[in-house]
Short mmCIF file of C-alpha atoms in Angstrom, two decimals:
data_model
loop_
_atom_site.label_atom_id
_atom_site.label_comp_id
_atom_site.label_asym_id
_atom_site.label_seq_id
_atom_site.Cartn_x
_atom_site.Cartn_y
_atom_site.Cartn_z
CA MET A 248 -16.95 -9.03 -4.82
CA THR A 249 -14.12 -6.00 -6.44
CA VAL A 250 -11.82 -5.11 -3.34
CA ARG A 251 -11.47 -1.57 -4.24
CA VAL A 252 -7.98 -0.36 -3.41
CA GLY A 253 -6.29 3.15 -3.31
CA ILE A 254 -2.48 4.23 -4.04
CA VAL A 255 -1.53 6.75 -1.29
CA GLY A 256 1.49 8.07 -2.64
CA CYS A 257 1.85 7.80 -6.68
CA GLY A 258 5.70 7.50 -7.10
CA PHE A 259 8.38 5.25 -8.60
CA ILE A 260 7.20 2.37 -6.09
CA ALA A 261 3.09 2.58 -6.31
CA ALA A 262 3.86 2.22 -10.16
CA LEU A 263 5.39 -1.15 -9.45
CA HIS A 264 3.33 -1.79 -7.25
CA SER A 265 0.28 -1.42 -9.44
CA ARG A 266 1.45 -2.88 -12.23
CA ALA A 267 1.83 -6.22 -10.06
CA LEU A 268 -1.99 -5.82 -9.25
CA LYS A 269 -2.78 -5.47 -12.70
CA GLY A 270 -1.02 -8.36 -13.31
CA ILE A 271 -2.83 -10.53 -10.42
CA VAL A 272 -5.69 -9.32 -11.38
CA ASP A 273 -5.19 -9.77 -14.81
CA ALA A 274 -4.58 -13.20 -14.59
CA GLY A 275 -7.86 -14.24 -12.61
CA LEU A 276 -6.24 -14.25 -9.22
CA VAL A 277 -8.26 -11.51 -7.45
CA ASP A 278 -10.99 -8.80 -8.45
CA ALA A 279 -9.67 -5.95 -7.48
CA ALA A 280 -9.40 -2.25 -8.98
CA VAL A 281 -7.34 0.69 -8.10
CA VAL A 282 -10.54 3.29 -7.69
CA ALA A 283 -8.65 6.03 -5.60
CA THR A 284 -5.01 7.70 -5.70
CA CYS A 285 -3.44 10.46 -3.34
CA ASP A 286 -0.46 12.60 -3.11
CA THR A 287 1.18 15.41 -2.30
CA ASP A 288 1.37 16.59 -5.77
CA LEU A 289 -2.50 17.37 -6.91
CA ASP A 290 -1.07 16.55 -10.83
CA ARG A 291 0.59 13.49 -9.82
CA ALA A 292 -2.32 11.66 -8.15
CA VAL A 293 -4.49 13.03 -11.22
CA ALA A 294 -2.12 10.87 -13.40
CA PHE A 295 -1.64 8.13 -11.54
CA ALA A 296 -5.87 8.07 -11.53
CA ARG A 297 -6.58 8.44 -14.82
CA ALA A 298 -3.49 5.48 -15.52
CA HIS A 299 -5.85 3.12 -13.56
CA ARG A 300 -9.18 4.84 -14.22
CA ALA A 301 -9.67 6.01 -10.74
CA ALA A 302 -12.63 8.16 -9.71
CA ILE A 303 -10.93 9.88 -7.43
CA ALA A 304 -7.78 11.60 -7.17
CA THR A 305 -6.69 13.65 -4.22
CA THR A 306 -4.21 15.16 -1.81
CA ASP A 307 -6.18 13.73 1.56
CA SER A 308 -5.76 10.50 2.49
CA ALA A 309 -8.87 10.40 4.64
CA GLU A 310 -10.88 10.42 1.26
CA VAL A 311 -8.88 7.94 0.24
CA LEU A 312 -9.63 6.03 3.06
CA ALA A 313 -13.39 6.56 2.92
CA ALA A 314 -13.70 5.06 0.03
CA VAL A 315 -11.51 1.62 -0.45
CA ASP A 316 -11.51 -1.79 1.05
CA ALA A 317 -7.54 -1.64 1.30
CA VAL A 318 -4.19 0.65 0.96
CA TRP A 319 -1.38 0.52 -0.66
CA ILE A 320 0.84 3.18 1.59
CA CYS A 321 3.74 4.21 -0.63
CA THR A 322 4.91 7.63 0.92
CA PRO A 323 8.42 8.50 2.53
CA THR A 324 8.53 6.19 5.89
CA ALA A 325 7.73 8.55 7.90
CA LEU A 326 4.33 8.87 6.71
CA HIS A 327 3.43 4.89 7.36
CA ARG A 328 2.80 5.35 11.00
CA ALA A 329 -0.23 7.58 11.10
CA LEU A 330 -1.54 6.53 7.28
CA ALA A 331 -1.43 3.16 8.49
CA GLU A 332 -2.91 3.96 11.84
CA ALA A 333 -5.51 5.82 10.05
CA ALA A 334 -6.35 3.10 7.93
CA ALA A 335 -6.83 0.61 10.59
CA SER A 336 -9.33 2.89 12.26
CA ALA A 337 -11.46 3.45 8.88
CA GLY A 338 -11.37 -0.61 8.77
CA VAL A 339 -9.06 -0.82 6.07
CA ALA A 340 -6.57 -3.87 5.09
CA VAL A 341 -3.32 -2.31 5.13
CA PHE A 342 -0.13 -3.07 2.75
CA CYS A 343 3.13 -0.30 3.40
CA GLU A 344 5.75 -0.11 1.77
CA LYS A 345 9.47 -0.97 3.59
CA PRO A 346 10.91 0.11 5.26
CA LEU A 347 8.32 -0.55 7.95
CA ALA A 348 8.75 2.67 9.99
CA PRO A 349 11.79 5.19 10.74
CA THR A 350 12.08 3.86 14.64
CA LEU A 351 11.17 0.46 16.23
CA ALA A 352 8.69 2.46 18.57
CA ASP A 353 6.70 3.47 15.36
CA ALA A 354 6.99 0.12 14.05
CA GLU A 355 5.40 -1.18 17.04
CA ALA A 356 2.77 1.22 17.03
CA LEU A 357 1.97 0.75 13.81
CA THR A 358 2.00 -3.45 14.33
CA GLU A 359 -0.81 -3.01 17.13
CA ALA A 360 -3.08 -0.61 15.74
CA VAL A 361 -3.63 -3.03 12.42
CA VAL A 362 -3.30 -5.78 14.62
CA GLY A 363 -5.69 -4.02 17.51
CA ALA A 364 -8.28 -3.09 14.81
CA GLY A 365 -7.78 -6.52 13.23
CA VAL A 366 -7.24 -5.41 9.96
CA PRO A 367 -5.93 -7.89 6.82
CA HIS A 368 -2.01 -5.97 7.04
CA GLN A 369 1.22 -6.88 5.15
CA VAL A 370 4.60 -5.03 4.55
CA GLY A 371 6.37 -4.97 1.33
CA LEU A 372 8.97 -7.50 1.72
CA VAL A 373 8.14 -8.88 -1.87
CA LEU A 374 12.46 -9.04 -2.87
CA ARG A 375 12.32 -12.09 0.40
CA THR A 376 11.41 -15.04 -2.42
CA ALA A 377 13.91 -13.54 -5.18
CA PRO A 378 16.56 -16.28 -6.16
CA VAL A 379 19.46 -13.74 -5.38
CA PHE A 380 18.44 -13.60 -1.55
CA VAL A 381 17.35 -16.86 -1.72
CA ALA A 382 20.42 -18.37 -2.71
CA LEU A 383 22.81 -15.85 -0.44
CA ARG A 384 20.78 -17.16 2.35
CA ASP A 385 21.44 -20.37 1.92
CA LEU A 386 24.72 -19.57 1.52
CA LEU A 387 24.90 -17.41 5.14
CA ALA A 388 22.80 -20.48 6.90
#
């Protein structure tokens, strides 16, 4: 079964994440495809959708959530909580770019929403295993 992925926020970081997703798909590690894109700038959402052969390009995140199994939240931090809560309510798995939220209260509420809904979730802390950060951690330990 192909995992249907939506990208909300079609800027620089979304391009990096979609390239990484393409890499693991091309390597045969997962069966997934970007099927929907969303951005406040419709032209950007359309361009991103065309680049990924996604059928949906919109400014309405609810439209994306209705069409996907998982969502990559690549928006400004202040929007993360509401988007993750909406995804959790829709039963959609969440990958949320860092930082998770602008406040501890927002981060806790977001976490409660995804845990309470039982949806898979992850924060994009992708640099934690980069060699330079591992070496720095070892030096400080």
